[in-house]
Amino acid sequence: MDQRSQSTTTNSAADARSLHCIVKLGGSAITCKNELETINEDNLSIVSSQLRQGMISEPCHGMDWSRRPGSTNIQTVVDKFDDELESSQCKRLIVVHGAGSFGHFQASRSGVHKGGLNKPLVKAGFVATRISVNTLNLEIVRALAKEGIPSIGMSPFSCGWSTCERNIAMADTSTVVKALDAGFVPVLHGDAVLDTSLGCTILSGDVIISHLAEHLRPDYVVFLTDVSGVYDRPPTEPGAVLLREIVVHEDGSWSVLQPKLQDEVEITVAAHDTTGGMVTKITEAAMIAKLGIDVYIVKAATEHSARALKGPLPHNIPDDWLGTVIRLAH
């Protein structure tokens, strides 16, 4: 679905100092997508560590001082903090995550993405979806904070984002910019939002990233997924080829630069995915690349994702790096 339009926003790119990177944590990479509300703990831990290594230049301490299930104490390291360690040593970063097994099933079962808040099932599904995605958001913020990344969870619904006919109509990014200016890492997520025409719908994390990239102009964008990048067909099929470089043209169309292909690219969407899956990801990545911002799609929790997070990558893609680069054609 197309969720871009002439939206209302309260700031421009000039309002934010240089934004290093926007990172998308794909729902399929950080959750077990076919197991209801189950986090992929190993991947989330590795990705959080890689983000810290790529974004923070100095030693840092954990910031999750909440009591976890089964524990009776709140662990802190207050005595170890260095008052002279400035938050500016953390590169300016925004994290946006998908829902994975949190939210998609609730939304699709109730039809939230289709609208109709006047229906009891849809209204209940709207509430259930937001409970689920906010639960995941809290766990991701905790994982990042544990690594010493000063993360702040931000819900698009609570920040006043809304749509009209599924296109972004209102997206106040001023709260995100204020958090960045204060030295925090905003962590946003795909969310159930109000729609002035339909009543409600689902705003995908990929669309959120496209909007943020347009207004805040990061140096580059990284999509962390459960596969090595974009393939010419479903990667589970025999003979699937990784598309290493996709170029976007001025008219918004895109073509594969590396490797040379003879057949058309086939993209599929999971039946329960209410946000368009890889179709939406490529569409939004192309819109970002059209702005002159390189986009890297790479498998999460690998040496390749670690390199992408430390980017930007050189113009000539290293032969030993596995992933897809989407950039503006020159």
mmCIF file of C-alpha atoms in Angstrom:
data_model
loop_
_atom_site.group_PDB
_atom_site.id
_atom_site.type_symbol
_atom_site.label_atom_id
_atom_site.label_comp_id
_atom_site.label_asym_id
_atom_site.label_seq_id
_atom_site.Cartn_x
_atom_site.Cartn_y
_atom_site.Cartn_z
ATOM 1 C CA MET A 1 0.000 0.000 0.000
ATOM 2 C CA ASP A 2 1.145 3.538 -0.693
ATOM 3 C CA GLN A 3 1.381 5.515 2.506
ATOM 4 C CA ARG A 4 3.177 8.590 1.161
ATOM 5 C CA SER A 5 1.448 11.893 0.532
ATOM 6 C CA GLN A 6 1.745 15.592 1.147
ATOM 7 C CA SER A 7 1.825 15.315 4.936
ATOM 8 C CA THR A 8 1.847 17.952 7.622
ATOM 9 C CA THR A 9 5.118 18.195 9.505
ATOM 10 C CA THR A 10 6.460 20.754 11.951
ATOM 11 C CA ASN A 11 10.132 20.715 11.063
ATOM 12 C CA SER A 12 12.494 20.493 8.109
ATOM 13 C CA ALA A 13 15.839 18.805 7.535
ATOM 14 C CA ALA A 14 17.562 22.016 8.565
ATOM 15 C CA ASP A 15 16.204 21.672 12.097
ATOM 16 C CA ALA A 16 18.288 18.579 12.841
ATOM 17 C CA ARG A 17 22.045 18.464 13.016
ATOM 18 C CA SER A 18 23.683 15.734 10.956
ATOM 19 C CA LEU A 19 21.831 12.445 11.419
ATOM 20 C CA HIS A 20 24.230 9.547 11.023
ATOM 21 C CA CYS A 21 21.871 6.698 10.300
ATOM 22 C CA ILE A 22 18.334 5.341 10.463
ATOM 23 C CA VAL A 23 18.228 1.626 11.235
ATOM 24 C CA LYS A 24 15.234 -0.610 10.575
ATOM 25 C CA LEU A 25 15.085 -3.717 12.744
ATOM 26 C CA GLY A 26 12.965 -6.042 10.657
ATOM 27 C CA GLY A 27 10.255 -7.851 12.552
ATOM 28 C CA SER A 28 11.290 -11.136 10.944
ATOM 29 C CA ALA A 29 14.866 -10.638 12.180
ATOM 30 C CA ILE A 30 14.196 -9.779 15.819
ATOM 31 C CA THR A 31 11.170 -12.001 16.438
ATOM 32 C CA CYS A 32 10.238 -15.564 15.611
ATOM 33 C CA LYS A 33 7.637 -14.483 13.084
ATOM 34 C CA ASN A 34 5.618 -17.707 13.099
ATOM 35 C CA GLU A 35 5.532 -17.953 16.900
ATOM 36 C CA LEU A 36 3.085 -15.509 18.456
ATOM 37 C CA GLU A 37 4.806 -12.731 20.422
ATOM 38 C CA THR A 38 8.175 -14.478 20.622
ATOM 39 C CA ILE A 39 11.414 -12.477 20.492
ATOM 40 C CA ASN A 40 14.524 -13.831 18.789
ATOM 41 C CA GLU A 41 16.667 -13.147 21.835
ATOM 42 C CA ASP A 42 19.975 -14.122 20.225
ATOM 43 C CA ASN A 43 19.522 -11.867 17.199
ATOM 44 C CA LEU A 44 18.299 -8.926 19.275
ATOM 45 C CA SER A 45 21.274 -9.221 21.604
ATOM 46 C CA ILE A 46 23.791 -9.373 18.742
ATOM 47 C CA VAL A 47 22.173 -6.495 16.850
ATOM 48 C CA SER A 48 22.135 -4.344 20.001
ATOM 49 C CA SER A 49 25.832 -5.038 20.535
ATOM 50 C CA GLN A 50 26.625 -4.223 16.893
ATOM 51 C CA LEU A 51 24.713 -0.953 17.153
ATOM 52 C CA ARG A 52 26.718 0.005 20.217
ATOM 53 C CA GLN A 53 30.002 -0.807 18.496
ATOM 54 C CA GLY A 54 29.024 1.172 15.422
ATOM 55 C CA MET A 55 27.530 4.201 17.129
ATOM 56 C CA ILE A 56 29.340 4.787 20.427
ATOM 57 C CA SER A 57 33.056 5.625 20.414
ATOM 58 C CA GLU A 58 33.665 5.520 24.175
ATOM 59 C CA PRO A 59 33.062 2.941 26.923
ATOM 60 C CA CYS A 60 29.463 2.993 28.136
ATOM 61 C CA HIS A 61 27.371 1.473 30.891
ATOM 62 C CA GLY A 62 24.022 -0.312 30.932
ATOM 63 C CA MET A 63 20.900 1.813 31.315
ATOM 64 C CA ASP A 64 18.219 -0.792 31.994
ATOM 65 C CA TRP A 65 17.643 -0.410 35.722
ATOM 66 C CA SER A 66 14.237 -2.099 35.751
ATOM 67 C CA ARG A 67 13.460 -5.255 37.665
ATOM 68 C CA ARG A 68 13.141 -8.229 35.360
ATOM 69 C CA PRO A 69 10.849 -11.241 35.905
ATOM 70 C CA GLY A 70 12.312 -13.607 38.482
ATOM 71 C CA SER A 71 14.595 -10.958 39.977
ATOM 72 C CA THR A 72 14.148 -9.199 43.292
ATOM 73 C CA ASN A 73 16.697 -6.447 42.758
ATOM 74 C CA ILE A 74 17.282 -3.549 40.390
ATOM 75 C CA GLN A 75 20.852 -3.708 39.156
ATOM 76 C CA THR A 76 22.645 -0.406 38.524
ATOM 77 C CA VAL A 77 26.215 0.723 37.974
ATOM 78 C CA VAL A 78 25.792 4.296 39.208
ATOM 79 C CA ASP A 79 29.205 4.404 40.889
ATOM 80 C CA LYS A 80 30.947 3.546 37.619
ATOM 81 C CA PHE A 81 29.574 6.439 35.578
ATOM 82 C CA ASP A 82 32.040 9.066 34.387
ATOM 83 C CA ASP A 83 30.541 12.549 34.660
ATOM 84 C CA GLU A 84 32.805 13.752 31.871
ATOM 85 C CA LEU A 85 31.512 11.197 29.345
ATOM 86 C CA GLU A 86 29.323 13.294 27.068
ATOM 87 C CA SER A 87 26.272 11.905 25.313
ATOM 88 C CA SER A 88 27.419 13.609 22.101
ATOM 89 C CA GLN A 89 29.922 10.758 21.704
ATOM 90 C CA CYS A 90 26.991 8.619 20.576
ATOM 91 C CA LYS A 91 26.360 9.208 16.877
ATOM 92 C CA ARG A 92 22.937 10.590 16.048
ATOM 93 C CA LEU A 93 20.804 7.557 15.306
ATOM 94 C CA ILE A 94 17.145 6.620 14.914
ATOM 95 C CA VAL A 95 15.900 3.047 15.248
ATOM 96 C CA VAL A 96 12.601 1.894 13.757
ATOM 97 C CA HIS A 97 11.447 -1.681 14.222
ATOM 98 C CA GLY A 98 8.820 -3.854 12.636
ATOM 99 C CA ALA A 99 6.271 -5.896 14.532
ATOM 100 C CA GLY A 100 7.076 -9.420 13.424
ATOM 101 C CA SER A 101 5.061 -11.795 15.589
ATOM 102 C CA PHE A 102 3.930 -8.831 17.718
ATOM 103 C CA GLY A 103 0.934 -7.055 16.220
ATOM 104 C CA HIS A 104 0.606 -8.507 12.730
ATOM 105 C CA PHE A 105 -1.622 -11.386 13.786
ATOM 106 C CA GLN A 106 -3.830 -9.163 15.967
ATOM 107 C CA ALA A 107 -4.167 -6.619 13.157
ATOM 108 C CA SER A 108 -4.919 -9.132 10.407
ATOM 109 C CA ARG A 109 -7.348 -11.163 12.554
ATOM 110 C CA SER A 110 -9.424 -8.077 13.365
ATOM 111 C CA GLY A 111 -8.973 -6.205 10.086
ATOM 112 C CA VAL A 112 -7.482 -3.083 11.650
ATOM 113 C CA HIS A 113 -5.530 -2.324 8.470
ATOM 114 C CA LYS A 114 -8.801 -2.128 6.517
ATOM 115 C CA GLY A 115 -10.368 0.446 8.847
ATOM 116 C CA GLY A 116 -13.842 0.567 10.368
ATOM 117 C CA LEU A 117 -13.439 1.657 13.987
ATOM 118 C CA ASN A 118 -17.231 1.592 14.334
ATOM 119 C CA LYS A 119 -17.005 -2.205 14.355
ATOM 120 C CA PRO A 120 -16.399 -3.674 17.834
ATOM 121 C CA LEU A 121 -13.932 -6.272 16.502
ATOM 122 C CA VAL A 122 -11.841 -3.614 14.745
ATOM 123 C CA LYS A 123 -11.767 -1.357 17.803
ATOM 124 C CA ALA A 124 -10.752 -4.300 20.006
ATOM 125 C CA GLY A 125 -8.114 -5.281 17.454
ATOM 126 C CA PHE A 126 -6.755 -1.736 17.408
ATOM 127 C CA VAL A 127 -6.240 -1.887 21.174
ATOM 128 C CA ALA A 128 -4.801 -5.423 21.037
ATOM 129 C CA THR A 129 -2.405 -4.485 18.222
ATOM 130 C CA ARG A 130 -1.079 -1.453 20.080
ATOM 131 C CA ILE A 131 -0.599 -3.429 23.292
ATOM 132 C CA SER A 132 1.391 -6.006 21.350
ATOM 133 C CA VAL A 133 3.655 -3.612 19.391
ATOM 134 C CA ASN A 134 4.330 -1.500 22.472
ATOM 135 C CA THR A 135 5.311 -4.629 24.376
ATOM 136 C CA LEU A 136 7.907 -5.386 21.708
ATOM 137 C CA ASN A 137 9.054 -1.762 21.659
ATOM 138 C CA LEU A 138 9.770 -1.882 25.390
ATOM 139 C CA GLU A 139 11.843 -5.054 25.026
ATOM 140 C CA ILE A 140 13.892 -3.556 22.193
ATOM 141 C CA VAL A 141 14.491 -0.362 24.167
ATOM 142 C CA ARG A 142 15.612 -2.524 27.096
ATOM 143 C CA ALA A 143 18.014 -4.517 24.913
ATOM 144 C CA LEU A 144 19.568 -1.338 23.502
ATOM 145 C CA ALA A 145 19.716 0.323 26.912
ATOM 146 C CA LYS A 146 21.444 -2.729 28.344
ATOM 147 C CA GLU A 147 24.246 -2.060 25.834
ATOM 148 C CA GLY A 148 24.495 1.549 26.982
ATOM 149 C CA ILE A 149 22.567 3.076 24.075
ATOM 150 C CA PRO A 150 20.384 5.923 25.462
ATOM 151 C CA SER A 151 17.169 4.682 23.876
ATOM 152 C CA ILE A 152 13.714 6.240 24.158
ATOM 153 C CA GLY A 153 10.621 4.410 22.916
ATOM 154 C CA MET A 154 8.312 6.546 20.763
ATOM 155 C CA SER A 155 4.927 5.431 19.510
ATOM 156 C CA PRO A 156 3.764 7.085 16.257
ATOM 157 C CA PHE A 157 0.159 7.033 17.518
ATOM 158 C CA SER A 158 1.098 8.798 20.757
ATOM 159 C CA CYS A 159 3.240 11.306 18.829
ATOM 160 C CA GLY A 160 0.181 12.295 16.794
ATOM 161 C CA TRP A 161 0.975 10.542 13.509
ATOM 162 C CA SER A 162 -2.131 9.794 11.432
ATOM 163 C CA THR A 163 -3.141 8.889 7.898
ATOM 164 C CA CYS A 164 -5.796 9.593 5.273
ATOM 165 C CA GLU A 165 -6.643 6.757 2.910
ATOM 166 C CA ARG A 166 -3.557 5.005 4.361
ATOM 167 C CA ASN A 167 -1.277 7.871 3.268
ATOM 168 C CA ILE A 168 0.561 9.836 5.954
ATOM 169 C CA ALA A 169 -1.480 12.943 6.729
ATOM 170 C CA MET A 170 0.092 14.148 9.972
ATOM 171 C CA ALA A 171 3.610 13.281 11.137
ATOM 172 C CA ASP A 172 5.042 15.573 13.769
ATOM 173 C CA THR A 173 8.758 14.780 13.812
ATOM 174 C CA SER A 174 9.592 17.582 16.250
ATOM 175 C CA THR A 175 9.535 15.180 19.218
ATOM 176 C CA VAL A 176 12.010 12.916 17.425
ATOM 177 C CA VAL A 177 14.313 15.866 16.684
ATOM 178 C CA LYS A 178 14.118 17.091 20.293
ATOM 179 C CA ALA A 179 15.088 13.631 21.528
ATOM 180 C CA LEU A 180 18.036 13.554 19.121
ATOM 181 C CA ASP A 181 19.137 17.018 20.208
ATOM 182 C CA ALA A 182 19.012 15.876 23.840
ATOM 183 C CA GLY A 183 21.364 12.989 23.051
ATOM 184 C CA PHE A 184 18.804 10.166 22.949
ATOM 185 C CA VAL A 185 18.200 7.470 20.359
ATOM 186 C CA PRO A 186 14.494 7.489 19.381
ATOM 187 C CA VAL A 187 13.062 3.999 18.882
ATOM 188 C CA LEU A 188 9.889 4.043 16.784
ATOM 189 C CA HIS A 189 7.798 1.187 15.453
ATOM 190 C CA GLY A 190 5.081 0.220 13.032
ATOM 191 C CA ASP A 191 1.804 1.128 14.701
ATOM 192 C CA ALA A 192 -1.967 1.179 14.518
ATOM 193 C CA VAL A 193 -2.980 4.786 13.823
ATOM 194 C CA LEU A 194 -6.118 6.801 13.206
ATOM 195 C CA ASP A 195 -7.102 7.406 9.584
ATOM 196 C CA THR A 196 -9.366 10.363 8.765
ATOM 197 C CA SER A 197 -11.070 8.443 5.961
ATOM 198 C CA LEU A 198 -11.018 4.800 7.060
ATOM 199 C CA GLY A 199 -11.108 5.327 10.812
ATOM 200 C CA CYS A 200 -7.867 3.445 11.374
ATOM 201 C CA THR A 201 -5.108 1.525 9.627
ATOM 202 C CA ILE A 202 -1.594 0.167 10.109
ATOM 203 C CA LEU A 203 1.347 2.499 9.503
ATOM 204 C CA SER A 204 4.353 0.352 8.601
ATOM 205 C CA GLY A 205 7.847 0.886 9.937
ATOM 206 C CA ASP A 206 9.189 1.053 6.374
ATOM 207 C CA VAL A 207 6.898 3.999 5.571
ATOM 208 C CA ILE A 208 7.923 5.698 8.820
ATOM 209 C CA ILE A 209 11.580 5.370 7.810
ATOM 210 C CA SER A 210 10.894 6.835 4.370
ATOM 211 C CA HIS A 211 9.183 9.851 5.941
ATOM 212 C CA LEU A 212 11.934 10.386 8.512
ATOM 213 C CA ALA A 213 14.609 10.071 5.827
ATOM 214 C CA GLU A 214 12.885 12.679 3.678
ATOM 215 C CA HIS A 215 12.706 15.231 6.480
ATOM 216 C CA LEU A 216 15.859 14.463 8.491
ATOM 217 C CA ARG A 217 18.234 13.323 5.715
ATOM 218 C CA PRO A 218 20.469 10.690 7.373
ATOM 219 C CA ASP A 219 23.861 9.823 5.886
ATOM 220 C CA TYR A 220 22.537 6.339 5.088
ATOM 221 C CA VAL A 221 19.794 3.845 6.031
ATOM 222 C CA VAL A 222 20.157 0.189 7.038
ATOM 223 C CA PHE A 223 17.397 -2.439 6.838
ATOM 224 C CA LEU A 224 18.249 -5.474 8.981
ATOM 225 C CA THR A 225 16.280 -8.516 7.814
ATOM 226 C CA ASP A 226 16.206 -12.290 8.194
ATOM 227 C CA VAL A 227 17.791 -12.843 4.751
ATOM 228 C CA SER A 228 20.975 -11.544 3.138
ATOM 229 C CA GLY A 229 19.220 -8.903 1.061
ATOM 230 C CA VAL A 230 16.881 -8.690 -1.931
ATOM 231 C CA TYR A 231 16.720 -11.736 -4.200
ATOM 232 C CA ASP A 232 15.421 -12.180 -7.727
ATOM 233 C CA ARG A 233 12.838 -14.617 -6.363
ATOM 234 C CA PRO A 234 11.890 -15.984 -2.941
ATOM 235 C CA PRO A 235 15.261 -16.880 -1.355
ATOM 236 C CA THR A 236 13.989 -20.328 -0.353
ATOM 237 C CA GLU A 237 13.645 -21.298 -4.020
ATOM 238 C CA PRO A 238 16.532 -23.112 -5.743
ATOM 239 C CA GLY A 239 18.738 -20.825 -7.795
ATOM 240 C CA ALA A 240 17.662 -17.618 -6.029
ATOM 241 C CA VAL A 241 20.184 -14.853 -6.792
ATOM 242 C CA LEU A 242 21.138 -12.087 -4.360
ATOM 243 C CA LEU A 243 20.754 -8.659 -5.954
ATOM 244 C CA ARG A 244 23.874 -6.817 -4.842
ATOM 245 C CA GLU A 245 23.137 -3.385 -6.286
ATOM 246 C CA ILE A 246 19.845 -1.781 -7.301
ATOM 247 C CA VAL A 247 19.810 1.701 -8.809
ATOM 248 C CA VAL A 248 16.872 4.088 -8.655
ATOM 249 C CA HIS A 249 16.213 6.493 -11.495
ATOM 250 C CA GLU A 250 14.885 10.040 -11.362
ATOM 251 C CA ASP A 251 11.397 8.900 -12.371
ATOM 252 C CA GLY A 252 11.285 6.548 -9.366
ATOM 253 C CA SER A 253 11.764 3.355 -11.368
ATOM 254 C CA TRP A 254 14.534 0.970 -10.388
ATOM 255 C CA SER A 255 16.708 -1.612 -12.062
ATOM 256 C CA VAL A 256 19.259 -4.215 -11.031
ATOM 257 C CA LEU A 257 22.847 -3.128 -11.720
ATOM 258 C CA GLN A 258 24.600 -6.138 -10.177
ATOM 259 C CA PRO A 259 24.355 -8.928 -11.153
ATOM 260 C CA LYS A 260 22.951 -8.824 -14.677
ATOM 261 C CA LEU A 261 19.635 -10.688 -14.842
ATOM 262 C CA GLN A 262 17.561 -12.078 -17.680
ATOM 263 C CA ASP A 263 14.381 -12.869 -15.758
ATOM 264 C CA GLU A 264 12.067 -10.461 -13.912
ATOM 265 C CA VAL A 265 12.323 -10.148 -10.150
ATOM 266 C CA GLU A 266 9.522 -11.911 -8.265
ATOM 267 C CA ILE A 267 8.465 -10.489 -4.893
ATOM 268 C CA THR A 268 6.015 -12.221 -2.536
ATOM 269 C CA VAL A 269 4.153 -11.150 0.620
ATOM 270 C CA ALA A 270 3.308 -13.361 3.595
ATOM 271 C CA ALA A 271 -0.443 -13.896 3.962
ATOM 272 C CA HIS A 272 -0.581 -12.437 7.497
ATOM 273 C CA ASP A 273 1.646 -9.424 6.752
ATOM 274 C CA THR A 274 -0.576 -6.325 6.824
ATOM 275 C CA THR A 275 2.156 -3.908 5.724
ATOM 276 C CA GLY A 276 3.274 -5.241 2.349
ATOM 277 C CA GLY A 277 6.406 -7.166 3.321
ATOM 278 C CA MET A 278 9.322 -6.976 0.880
ATOM 279 C CA VAL A 279 7.191 -5.069 -1.652
ATOM 280 C CA THR A 280 6.830 -2.149 0.752
ATOM 281 C CA LYS A 281 10.473 -2.420 1.799
ATOM 282 C CA ILE A 282 11.799 -2.079 -1.759
ATOM 283 C CA THR A 283 9.321 0.672 -2.626
ATOM 284 C CA GLU A 284 10.243 2.754 0.400
ATOM 285 C CA ALA A 285 13.964 2.019 -0.017
ATOM 286 C CA ALA A 286 13.720 3.286 -3.599
ATOM 287 C CA MET A 287 12.051 6.495 -2.407
ATOM 288 C CA ILE A 288 14.878 6.998 0.098
ATOM 289 C CA ALA A 289 17.560 6.303 -2.512
ATOM 290 C CA LYS A 290 15.904 8.831 -4.824
ATOM 291 C CA LEU A 291 16.795 11.452 -2.183
ATOM 292 C CA GLY A 292 20.466 10.574 -2.683
ATOM 293 C CA ILE A 293 20.639 8.456 0.481
ATOM 294 C CA ASP A 294 22.173 4.974 0.168
ATOM 295 C CA VAL A 295 20.126 2.111 1.576
ATOM 296 C CA TYR A 296 21.653 -1.195 2.722
ATOM 297 C CA ILE A 297 19.496 -4.309 3.117
ATOM 298 C CA VAL A 298 21.438 -6.984 4.982
ATOM 299 C CA LYS A 299 20.940 -9.995 7.215
ATOM 300 C CA ALA A 300 20.794 -9.083 10.898
ATOM 301 C CA ALA A 301 23.289 -10.378 13.466
ATOM 302 C CA THR A 302 26.019 -11.146 10.916
ATOM 303 C CA GLU A 303 29.449 -9.711 10.170
ATOM 304 C CA HIS A 304 27.828 -8.073 7.154
ATOM 305 C CA SER A 305 25.280 -6.205 9.269
ATOM 306 C CA ALA A 306 28.086 -5.093 11.586
ATOM 307 C CA ARG A 307 29.940 -3.572 8.622
ATOM 308 C CA ALA A 308 26.804 -1.867 7.324
ATOM 309 C CA LEU A 309 26.114 -0.307 10.726
ATOM 310 C CA LYS A 310 29.627 1.141 10.762
ATOM 311 C CA GLY A 311 29.064 2.517 7.225
ATOM 312 C CA PRO A 312 28.692 4.131 4.910
ATOM 313 C CA LEU A 313 30.056 1.471 2.571
ATOM 314 C CA PRO A 314 32.382 2.503 -0.280
ATOM 315 C CA HIS A 315 30.810 3.148 -3.669
ATOM 316 C CA ASN A 316 32.370 -0.037 -5.030
ATOM 317 C CA ILE A 317 30.715 -2.722 -2.931
ATOM 318 C CA PRO A 318 33.332 -4.993 -1.295
ATOM 319 C CA ASP A 319 33.349 -8.474 -2.829
ATOM 320 C CA ASP A 320 33.214 -10.110 0.602
ATOM 321 C CA TRP A 321 30.164 -8.120 1.776
ATOM 322 C CA LEU A 322 26.792 -9.857 1.404
ATOM 323 C CA GLY A 323 23.792 -7.582 1.133
ATOM 324 C CA THR A 324 21.879 -5.318 -1.224
ATOM 325 C CA VAL A 325 22.736 -1.677 -1.828
ATOM 326 C CA ILE A 326 19.985 0.547 -3.224
ATOM 327 C CA ARG A 327 21.229 3.936 -4.414
ATOM 328 C CA LEU A 328 20.473 6.762 -6.822
ATOM 329 C CA ALA A 329 21.631 6.171 -10.402
ATOM 330 C CA HIS A 330 24.370 8.474 -11.648
#
